Tab-separated table of N, CA and C in Angstrom:
chain	number	residue	atom	x	y	z
A	762	MET	N	49.366	-222.863	-237.253
A	762	MET	CA	48.167	-222.581	-237.667
A	762	MET	C	48.342	-222.016	-239.086
A	763	SER	N	49.677	-221.696	-239.020
A	763	SER	CA	50.192	-220.945	-240.612
A	763	SER	C	50.115	-222.672	-241.433
A	764	ASP	N	50.825	-223.322	-241.253
A	764	ASP	CA	50.109	-224.624	-241.608
A	764	ASP	C	48.449	-224.498	-242.205
A	765	ALA	N	48.006	-225.418	-241.822
A	765	ALA	CA	46.598	-224.375	-242.356
A	765	ALA	C	45.812	-223.837	-242.693
A	766	VAL	N	47.029	-222.706	-242.998
A	766	VAL	CA	46.150	-221.426	-243.530
A	766	VAL	C	46.812	-221.314	-245.382
A	767	LEU	N	48.152	-221.829	-244.877
A	767	LEU	CA	49.068	-222.459	-246.284
A	767	LEU	C	48.004	-223.999	-247.288
A	768	ALA	N	47.525	-225.097	-246.544
A	768	ALA	CA	46.708	-225.931	-246.969
A	768	ALA	C	46.045	-225.710	-248.259
A	769	GLY	N	46.210	-226.572	-249.384
A	769	GLY	CA	45.755	-226.898	-249.786
A	769	GLY	C	45.996	-226.441	-251.860
A	770	LEU	N	47.241	-226.620	-251.769
A	770	LEU	CA	47.642	-226.158	-253.145
A	770	LEU	C	47.784	-226.917	-253.826
A	771	ASP	N	47.103	-227.447	-255.037
A	771	ASP	CA	46.846	-227.883	-256.188
A	771	ASP	C	47.752	-227.395	-256.897
A	772	THR	N	49.435	-228.501	-257.325
A	772	THR	CA	50.085	-228.083	-257.910
A	772	THR	C	49.971	-228.312	-259.733
A	773	ASP	N	48.871	-228.880	-259.478
A	773	ASP	CA	48.236	-229.722	-260.836
A	773	ASP	C	47.745	-228.928	-261.672
A	774	ALA	N	47.071	-227.983	-260.947
A	774	ALA	CA	46.436	-226.980	-261.450
A	774	ALA	C	47.237	-225.270	-262.286
A	775	LEU	N	48.375	-225.649	-261.645
A	775	LEU	CA	48.732	-224.670	-262.125
A	775	LEU	C	49.020	-224.622	-263.790
A	776	PRO	N	49.564	-223.088	-264.320
A	776	PRO	CA	50.093	-223.254	-265.193
A	776	PRO	C	51.377	-223.684	-265.171
A	777	VAL	N	51.598	-223.953	-266.200
A	777	VAL	CA	53.383	-223.967	-267.423
A	777	VAL	C	54.093	-223.058	-267.022
A	778	PRO	N	54.209	-222.521	-267.560
A	778	PRO	CA	55.513	-220.867	-268.278
A	778	PRO	C	55.562	-220.616	-266.984
A	779	TRP	N	56.958	-220.169	-267.503
A	779	TRP	CA	56.965	-219.794	-264.971
A	779	TRP	C	56.333	-218.398	-264.867
A	780	GLU	N	56.436	-217.460	-266.071
A	780	GLU	CA	55.450	-216.320	-265.076
A	780	GLU	C	54.337	-216.513	-264.371
A	781	GLU	N	53.753	-216.936	-265.453
A	781	GLU	CA	52.894	-217.057	-264.995
A	781	GLU	C	52.078	-218.037	-263.697
A	782	ARG	N	53.499	-218.742	-263.692
A	782	ARG	CA	52.919	-219.803	-262.777
A	782	ARG	C	53.631	-219.287	-262.069
A	783	VAL	N	54.806	-217.747	-261.280
A	783	VAL	CA	54.997	-217.142	-260.474
A	783	VAL	C	53.715	-216.632	-260.081
A	784	ARG	N	52.821	-216.185	-260.920
A	784	ARG	CA	51.589	-215.405	-260.728
A	784	ARG	C	50.874	-216.243	-259.554
A	785	ALA	N	50.261	-216.952	-260.547
A	785	ALA	CA	49.386	-217.683	-260.000
A	785	ALA	C	49.627	-218.514	-258.480
A	786	LEU	N	51.344	-219.022	-257.930
A	786	LEU	CA	51.658	-218.895	-257.015
A	786	LEU	C	51.022	-218.311	-256.271
A	787	ALA	N	51.556	-216.347	-256.568
A	787	ALA	CA	51.835	-215.198	-255.044
A	787	ALA	C	49.765	-215.106	-255.048
A	788	ARG	N	48.933	-215.508	-256.293
A	788	ARG	CA	47.581	-215.550	-256.025
A	788	ARG	C	47.057	-216.230	-254.932
A	789	TRP	N	47.292	-217.668	-255.597
A	789	TRP	CA	46.760	-218.302	-254.533
A	789	TRP	C	47.416	-217.998	-252.825
A	790	CYS	N	48.737	-217.540	-252.265
A	790	CYS	CA	48.602	-217.835	-251.417
A	790	CYS	C	48.469	-216.495	-251.114
A	791	ARG	N	48.524	-215.307	-251.311
A	791	ARG	CA	47.410	-214.276	-251.148
A	791	ARG	C	45.873	-214.400	-250.291
A	792	GLY	N	45.475	-215.423	-251.955
A	792	GLY	CA	43.848	-215.524	-251.204
A	792	GLY	C	44.017	-216.379	-250.064
A	793	ALA	N	44.841	-217.878	-250.001
A	793	ALA	CA	45.037	-218.605	-249.145
A	793	ALA	C	45.025	-217.133	-247.976
A	794	ILE	N	45.558	-216.516	-247.325
A	794	ILE	CA	46.017	-215.707	-246.607
A	794	ILE	C	44.766	-214.748	-245.873
A	795	LEU	N	44.486	-214.383	-246.990
A	795	LEU	CA	43.650	-213.314	-246.927
A	795	LEU	C	42.151	-214.048	-246.590
A	796	ALA	N	41.631	-215.416	-246.748
A	796	ALA	CA	40.691	-216.210	-246.347
A	796	ALA	C	40.877	-216.375	-244.759
A	797	HIS	N	41.831	-215.887	-243.924
A	797	HIS	CA	42.080	-215.662	-242.602
A	797	HIS	C	42.097	-215.311	-241.915
A	798	ARG	N	41.383	-214.066	-241.165
A	798	ARG	CA	41.381	-212.836	-240.147
A	798	ARG	C	43.026	-212.961	-239.681
A	799	ASP	N	43.619	-211.575	-239.800
A	799	ASP	CA	44.494	-211.786	-239.327
A	799	ASP	C	46.144	-212.849	-239.507
A	800	ALA	N	45.881	-213.584	-240.271
A	800	ALA	CA	46.550	-214.563	-240.951
A	800	ALA	C	47.777	-214.164	-241.334
A	801	ALA	N	48.243	-213.205	-242.157
A	801	ALA	CA	49.037	-212.410	-242.627
A	801	ALA	C	50.290	-212.015	-241.527
A	802	ARG	N	49.498	-211.033	-240.323
A	802	ARG	CA	50.589	-210.731	-238.865
A	802	ARG	C	50.974	-212.498	-237.844
A	803	LEU	N	50.097	-213.313	-238.046
A	803	LEU	CA	50.154	-214.792	-237.558
A	803	LEU	C	51.797	-215.326	-238.423
A	804	ILE	N	51.744	-214.896	-239.706
A	804	ILE	CA	52.813	-215.445	-240.472
A	804	ILE	C	53.603	-215.084	-240.359
A	805	ALA	N	54.157	-213.760	-240.219
A	805	ALA	CA	55.347	-212.344	-240.533
A	805	ALA	C	55.449	-212.896	-239.645
A	806	GLY	N	55.226	-213.271	-238.013
A	806	GLY	CA	55.640	-213.158	-236.780
A	806	GLY	C	56.248	-214.711	-236.161
A	807	LEU	N	56.187	-215.279	-237.491
A	807	LEU	CA	56.806	-217.364	-236.957
A	807	LEU	C	57.623	-217.650	-238.130
A	808	ALA	N	57.902	-218.998	-237.141
A	808	ALA	CA	58.986	-219.703	-238.232
A	808	ALA	C	58.570	-220.492	-239.107
A	809	THR	N	57.667	-220.305	-240.006
A	809	THR	CA	57.112	-221.766	-240.927
A	809	THR	C	57.755	-222.344	-240.813
A	810	THR	N	57.891	-223.221	-240.578
A	810	THR	CA	59.133	-224.738	-240.797
A	810	THR	C	57.556	-226.233	-240.878
A	811	GLU	N	56.212	-225.491	-241.576
A	811	GLU	CA	55.536	-226.959	-242.069
A	811	GLU	C	55.227	-227.388	-243.155
A	812	ALA	N	54.160	-228.482	-243.510
A	812	ALA	CA	54.600	-229.423	-244.691
A	812	ALA	C	53.775	-228.568	-246.000
A	813	ASN	N	52.626	-227.876	-245.197
A	813	ASN	CA	51.773	-226.417	-246.663
A	813	ASN	C	52.475	-225.455	-246.599
A	814	THR	N	53.772	-224.715	-245.425
A	814	THR	CA	54.718	-223.411	-246.033
A	814	THR	C	55.621	-224.236	-246.990
A	815	TYR	N	56.804	-225.090	-246.379
A	815	TYR	CA	56.926	-226.268	-247.534
A	815	TYR	C	57.058	-226.425	-248.678
A	816	ARG	N	55.219	-226.864	-248.786
A	816	ARG	CA	55.405	-227.323	-250.784
A	816	ARG	C	54.903	-225.831	-251.304
A	817	PHE	N	54.239	-224.928	-250.313
A	817	PHE	CA	54.327	-223.457	-251.202
A	817	PHE	C	56.158	-222.909	-251.794
A	818	ALA	N	56.976	-222.637	-251.463
A	818	ALA	CA	58.473	-222.682	-251.066
A	818	ALA	C	58.553	-222.821	-251.989
A	819	ASP	N	58.708	-224.440	-251.922
A	819	ASP	CA	59.303	-225.894	-252.807
A	819	ASP	C	59.091	-225.072	-254.460
A	820	THR	N	56.969	-225.231	-254.015
A	820	THR	CA	57.069	-224.711	-255.570
A	820	THR	C	57.490	-223.732	-256.858
A	821	MET	N	57.757	-222.610	-255.884
A	821	MET	CA	57.799	-221.439	-256.504
A	821	MET	C	59.565	-222.333	-256.366
A	822	ILE	N	59.983	-222.143	-255.960
A	822	ILE	CA	61.818	-222.309	-256.108
A	822	ILE	C	61.628	-223.429	-257.465
A	823	GLN	N	60.908	-224.282	-257.244
A	823	GLN	CA	61.613	-225.648	-258.506
A	823	GLN	C	61.036	-224.743	-260.222
A	824	THR	N	59.752	-223.851	-259.757
A	824	THR	CA	59.280	-223.078	-261.290
A	824	THR	C	60.498	-222.419	-261.688
A	825	LEU	N	61.158	-220.984	-260.917
A	825	LEU	CA	62.095	-220.499	-260.989
A	825	LEU	C	63.288	-221.830	-261.788
A	826	LEU	N	64.139	-222.575	-261.524
A	826	LEU	CA	65.330	-223.262	-261.073
A	826	LEU	C	64.415	-224.333	-262.608
A	827	ASP	N	63.203	-224.306	-263.126
A	827	ASP	CA	62.975	-225.173	-263.760
A	827	ASP	C	63.408	-223.745	-265.084
A	828	ALA	N	62.799	-223.035	-264.579
A	828	ALA	CA	63.459	-222.070	-266.196
A	828	ALA	C	64.559	-221.126	-266.139
A	829	GLY	N	65.702	-221.762	-265.461
A	829	GLY	CA	66.472	-221.359	-266.092
A	829	GLY	C	67.699	-219.813	-264.861
A	830	PHE	N	66.970	-220.308	-263.503
A	830	PHE	CA	67.350	-218.828	-262.613
A	830	PHE	C	68.955	-220.366	-262.059
A	831	PRO	N	69.813	-219.520	-261.114
A	831	PRO	CA	70.249	-220.187	-260.025
A	831	PRO	C	69.453	-220.575	-258.681
A	832	PRO	N	70.152	-221.537	-258.238
A	832	PRO	CA	69.365	-221.676	-256.670
A	832	PRO	C	68.968	-220.416	-255.798
A	833	ARG	N	70.382	-219.453	-255.823
A	833	ARG	CA	70.267	-218.745	-255.121
A	833	ARG	C	69.302	-217.659	-255.674
A	834	THR	N	68.960	-217.051	-256.901
A	834	THR	CA	68.194	-216.281	-257.199
A	834	THR	C	66.699	-216.938	-256.927
A	835	ALA	N	66.648	-217.832	-256.899
A	835	ALA	CA	65.283	-218.637	-257.056
A	835	ALA	C	65.213	-218.470	-255.498
A	836	ALA	N	65.554	-218.989	-254.199
A	836	ALA	CA	65.260	-219.359	-253.106
A	836	ALA	C	64.884	-217.039	-252.462
A	837	TRP	N	66.269	-216.450	-253.281
A	837	TRP	CA	65.501	-215.384	-253.240
A	837	TRP	C	64.298	-214.093	-253.056
A	838	ALA	N	64.151	-215.355	-254.702
A	838	ALA	CA	62.894	-214.540	-255.543
A	838	ALA	C	61.619	-215.210	-254.836
A	839	ASN	N	61.778	-216.152	-254.100
A	839	ASN	CA	60.511	-216.747	-253.433
A	839	ASN	C	60.632	-216.563	-251.930
A	840	TRP	N	61.815	-215.648	-251.200
A	840	TRP	CA	61.506	-214.433	-250.424
A	840	TRP	C	60.560	-213.235	-251.069
A	841	THR	N	61.960	-212.836	-251.618
A	841	THR	CA	60.936	-211.270	-252.485
A	841	THR	C	59.510	-211.049	-252.728
A	842	VAL	N	59.363	-212.190	-252.883
A	842	VAL	CA	58.060	-212.942	-253.674
A	842	VAL	C	56.691	-213.227	-251.922
A	843	PHE	N	56.714	-213.387	-251.925
A	843	PHE	CA	56.280	-213.870	-250.119
A	843	PHE	C	56.678	-213.133	-249.344
A	844	TYR	N	56.997	-211.975	-249.095
A	844	TYR	CA	57.419	-210.197	-248.383
A	844	TYR	C	56.602	-209.638	-248.867
A	845	LEU	N	56.741	-209.396	-250.440
A	845	LEU	CA	55.745	-208.791	-251.108
A	845	LEU	C	53.668	-209.179	-250.589
A	846	ILE	N	53.661	-210.464	-251.088
A	846	ILE	CA	52.389	-211.088	-249.772
A	846	ILE	C	52.239	-210.975	-248.443
A	847	LEU	N	52.689	-211.098	-247.868
A	847	LEU	CA	52.542	-210.889	-246.450
A	847	LEU	C	52.920	-209.365	-246.253
A	848	GLY	N	53.734	-208.618	-246.875
A	848	GLY	CA	54.084	-207.323	-246.408
A	848	GLY	C	52.245	-206.398	-246.953
A	849	ILE	N	51.460	-206.705	-248.273
A	849	ILE	CA	50.649	-206.235	-248.873
A	849	ILE	C	49.004	-206.026	-247.561
A	850	THR	N	49.542	-207.820	-247.224
A	850	THR	CA	48.057	-208.656	-247.145
A	850	THR	C	48.010	-208.603	-245.628
A	851	GLN	N	49.078	-207.656	-244.938
A	851	GLN	CA	49.326	-207.710	-243.762
A	851	GLN	C	48.259	-206.547	-243.488
A	852	GLU	N	49.404	-205.488	-244.517
A	852	GLU	CA	48.514	-203.954	-244.729
A	852	GLU	C	46.463	-204.087	-244.827
A	853	GLN	N	46.738	-204.455	-245.461
A	853	GLN	CA	45.221	-205.313	-245.651
A	853	GLN	C	44.064	-205.836	-244.821
A	854	GLN	N	44.786	-206.481	-243.928
A	854	GLN	CA	44.081	-206.834	-242.899
A	854	GLN	C	43.732	-205.679	-241.725
A	855	ALA	N	44.566	-205.346	-241.806
A	855	ALA	CA	44.712	-204.144	-240.342
A	855	ALA	C	43.850	-203.053	-241.319
A	856	GLN	N	43.842	-202.137	-241.631
A	856	GLN	CA	43.048	-201.459	-242.158
A	856	GLN	C	41.604	-201.863	-241.416
A	857	SER	N	41.559	-200.541	-241.051
A	857	SER	CA	40.316	-199.987	-240.273
A	857	SER	C	39.170	-199.050	-240.533
A	858	ALA	N	37.656	-199.618	-241.135
A	858	ALA	CA	37.187	-198.664	-242.162
A	858	ALA	C	37.209	-197.309	-241.377
A	859	GLU	N	37.632	-197.477	-240.400
A	859	GLU	CA	37.156	-195.577	-239.776
A	859	GLU	C	37.929	-194.888	-239.699
A	860	ALA	N	39.765	-195.103	-240.452
A	860	ALA	CA	40.772	-194.889	-240.109
A	860	ALA	C	40.461	-193.588	-241.678
A	861	PRO	N	40.974	-192.752	-240.746
A	861	PRO	CA	40.896	-191.333	-241.411
A	861	PRO	C	41.972	-191.383	-242.819
A	862	ASP	N	42.251	-191.404	-244.002
A	862	ASP	CA	42.722	-191.686	-245.533
A	862	ASP	C	43.700	-189.883	-245.146
A	863	LEU	N	44.443	-189.930	-244.372
A	863	LEU	CA	46.045	-188.858	-244.086
A	863	LEU	C	46.546	-188.770	-245.643
A	864	ALA	N	46.673	-190.333	-246.194
A	864	ALA	CA	48.059	-189.784	-247.516
A	864	ALA	C	46.910	-189.425	-248.374
A	865	THR	N	45.774	-188.845	-248.948
A	865	THR	CA	45.237	-187.961	-249.594
A	865	THR	C	45.097	-186.757	-248.792
A	866	ALA	N	45.236	-186.273	-248.331
A	866	ALA	CA	45.392	-185.372	-247.378
A	866	ALA	C	46.156	-184.910	-247.329
A	867	PHE	N	47.899	-184.951	-247.587
A	867	PHE	CA	49.286	-184.984	-247.132
A	867	PHE	C	49.127	-183.802	-248.195
A	868	ASP	N	49.972	-182.923	-246.861
A	868	ASP	CA	49.975	-181.559	-247.772
A	868	ASP	C	50.789	-180.547	-246.813
A	869	ASP	N	51.973	-181.208	-246.982
A	869	ASP	CA	53.316	-180.499	-246.035
A	869	ASP	C	54.714	-181.044	-247.123
A	870	ALA	N	55.006	-179.113	-246.692
A	870	ALA	CA	55.920	-178.889	-248.075
A	870	ALA	C	57.489	-179.107	-247.555
A	871	GLU	N	56.847	-179.514	-246.321
A	871	GLU	CA	58.818	-180.727	-246.106
A	871	GLU	C	58.536	-181.995	-246.531
A	872	PHE	N	57.997	-182.721	-247.131
A	872	PHE	CA	58.198	-183.384	-247.641
A	872	PHE	C	57.447	-183.614	-249.003
A	873	PRO	N	58.180	-182.552	-250.484
A	873	PRO	CA	57.590	-182.328	-251.042
A	873	PRO	C	56.951	-183.567	-252.103
A	874	ALA	N	57.633	-184.606	-252.403
A	874	ALA	CA	57.654	-185.826	-253.249
A	874	ALA	C	56.391	-187.223	-253.104
A	875	LEU	N	56.118	-185.880	-251.477
A	875	LEU	CA	55.012	-186.936	-250.534
A	875	LEU	C	53.849	-186.353	-250.466
A	876	ARG	N	53.713	-185.219	-250.885
A	876	ARG	CA	52.955	-184.572	-250.923
A	876	ARG	C	52.272	-184.146	-253.254
A	877	GLU	N	53.550	-184.144	-253.375
A	877	GLU	CA	52.820	-184.530	-254.374
A	877	GLU	C	52.432	-185.771	-255.261
A	878	ALA	N	52.941	-187.292	-254.302
A	878	ALA	CA	52.337	-188.323	-254.991
A	878	ALA	C	50.649	-189.148	-254.451
A	879	SER	N	50.579	-187.627	-252.845
A	879	SER	CA	49.853	-188.700	-252.345
A	879	SER	C	48.565	-188.975	-253.143
A	880	ALA	N	47.401	-188.320	-253.552
A	880	ALA	CA	47.245	-188.588	-253.927
A	880	ALA	C	47.231	-190.472	-254.558
A	881	HIS	N	47.750	-191.172	-254.678
A	881	HIS	CA	48.617	-192.184	-255.284
A	881	HIS	C	48.999	-193.224	-254.520
A	882	LEU	N	48.968	-192.559	-253.312
A	882	LEU	CA	49.872	-193.718	-252.506
A	882	LEU	C	48.731	-194.898	-251.974
A	883	THR	N	47.304	-194.413	-251.993
A	883	THR	CA	45.933	-195.079	-251.585
A	883	THR	C	44.941	-194.750	-252.211
A	884	ALA	N	45.587	-194.814	-253.859
A	884	ALA	CA	44.613	-194.575	-254.869
A	884	ALA	C	44.451	-196.577	-255.590
A	885	GLY	N	43.154	-196.546	-255.564
A	885	GLY	CA	43.266	-198.096	-255.961
A	885	GLY	C	42.848	-199.556	-255.197
A	886	THR	N	42.795	-200.326	-254.831
A	886	THR	CA	42.466	-201.135	-254.018
A	886	THR	C	44.069	-201.662	-254.677
A	887	PHE	N	43.495	-202.898	-252.765
A	887	PHE	CA	45.036	-203.390	-252.794
A	887	PHE	C	44.627	-204.085	-253.763
A	888	ASP	N	44.074	-205.116	-254.217
A	888	ASP	CA	43.424	-206.232	-255.455
A	888	ASP	C	44.877	-205.566	-256.913
A	889	GLU	N	44.371	-204.052	-256.708
A	889	GLU	CA	45.665	-203.654	-258.468
A	889	GLU	C	46.817	-202.725	-257.195
A	890	ARG	N	46.881	-203.025	-256.297
A	890	ARG	CA	48.279	-202.454	-255.809
A	890	ARG	C	48.731	-203.292	-255.670
A	891	PHE	N	48.492	-204.809	-255.406
A	891	PHE	CA	49.262	-206.130	-255.316
A	891	PHE	C	49.959	-206.918	-257.298
A	892	GLU	N	48.736	-206.372	-257.565
A	892	GLU	CA	48.929	-206.804	-258.744
A	892	GLU	C	50.527	-206.223	-259.524
A	893	PHE	N	50.354	-204.743	-259.238
A	893	PHE	CA	51.216	-203.715	-260.013
A	893	PHE	C	52.446	-204.319	-259.159
A	894	ALA	N	52.615	-204.697	-257.793
A	894	ALA	CA	53.841	-204.401	-257.787
A	894	ALA	C	54.931	-206.025	-257.793
A	895	LEU	N	53.621	-206.905	-258.108
A	895	LEU	CA	53.533	-209.192	-258.562
A	895	LEU	C	54.307	-207.953	-260.196
A	896	ASP	N	53.683	-207.270	-260.640
A	896	ASP	CA	54.331	-207.544	-262.156
A	896	ASP	C	55.587	-206.796	-262.050
A	897	MET	N	56.503	-205.791	-261.134
A	897	MET	CA	57.369	-205.065	-261.000
A	897	MET	C	58.383	-206.485	-260.866
A	898	GLN	N	57.642	-206.912	-259.749
A	898	GLN	CA	58.751	-208.356	-259.000
A	898	GLN	C	59.120	-209.598	-260.131
A	899	VAL	N	58.055	-209.915	-261.312
A	899	VAL	CA	58.357	-210.197	-262.126
A	899	VAL	C	58.894	-209.954	-264.186
A	900	THR	N	58.795	-208.911	-263.632
A	900	THR	CA	59.516	-208.066	-265.065
A	900	THR	C	61.212	-208.319	-263.955
A	901	ALA	N	61.768	-207.548	-263.004
A	901	ALA	CA	63.101	-207.641	-262.849
A	901	ALA	C	63.038	-209.243	-262.426
A	902	LEU	N	62.442	-210.459	-262.465
A	902	LEU	CA	62.574	-211.802	-262.460
A	902	LEU	C	63.509	-211.590	-264.197
A	903	ARG	N	62.573	-211.510	-264.750
A	903	ARG	CA	62.915	-211.578	-266.769
A	903	ARG	C	63.948	-211.504	-267.000
A	904	ALA	N	63.984	-209.878	-266.213
A	904	ALA	CA	65.690	-209.213	-266.649
A	904	ALA	C	66.296	-209.671	-266.254
A	905	GLU	N	66.598	-209.892	-264.792
A	905	GLU	CA	67.795	-210.679	-264.492
A	905	GLU	C	67.815	-212.308	-265.292
A	906	LEU	N	67.061	-212.675	-265.207
A	906	LEU	CA	66.760	-214.308	-266.073
A	906	LEU	C	67.792	-214.038	-267.401
A	907	SER	N	67.340	-212.705	-268.273
A	907	SER	CA	67.885	-212.096	-269.579
A	907	SER	C	69.230	-212.098	-269.214
A	908	ARG	N	69.631	-211.454	-267.856
A	908	ARG	CA	70.764	-210.897	-267.856
A	908	ARG	C	72.552	-212.673	-267.519
A	909	SER	N	71.405	-213.425	-266.386
A	909	SER	CA	72.047	-215.045	-266.667
A	909	SER	C	72.158	-215.850	-267.881
A	910	GLU	N	72.097	-215.446	-269.611
A	910	GLU	CA	71.875	-216.189	-270.511
A	910	GLU	C	73.025	-215.983	-270.897
């Protein structure tokens, strides 16, 4: 099933610059998972060793290798981005419209940081939070690449 979810990656349509390519791959993967109900939970619970999951990982890792990252960094960055995709997508697919929005009403003095930031914990859309997290990942990768040069 996970192989079917990640079918259809068109590597020819991807941008060439590594940062844009990483972003495009992450967005494509997230979109593919969102297109199938509960797919993030399914994929997170499996060892995905099928051609389409390999194709996605191979394309991501090759993108990073071509950018100049060492193999270990490229492999681990692939996992980091994939875990980000799975995590936020699983949360989005599991969200119930009837669930109370507890984070915005958080007012427990025992946890002052949560209390101070509570309005921001669930603010924005899943897409906005995904783009923020993806930007953080690419920023960290850019810093790592400049450190290793």
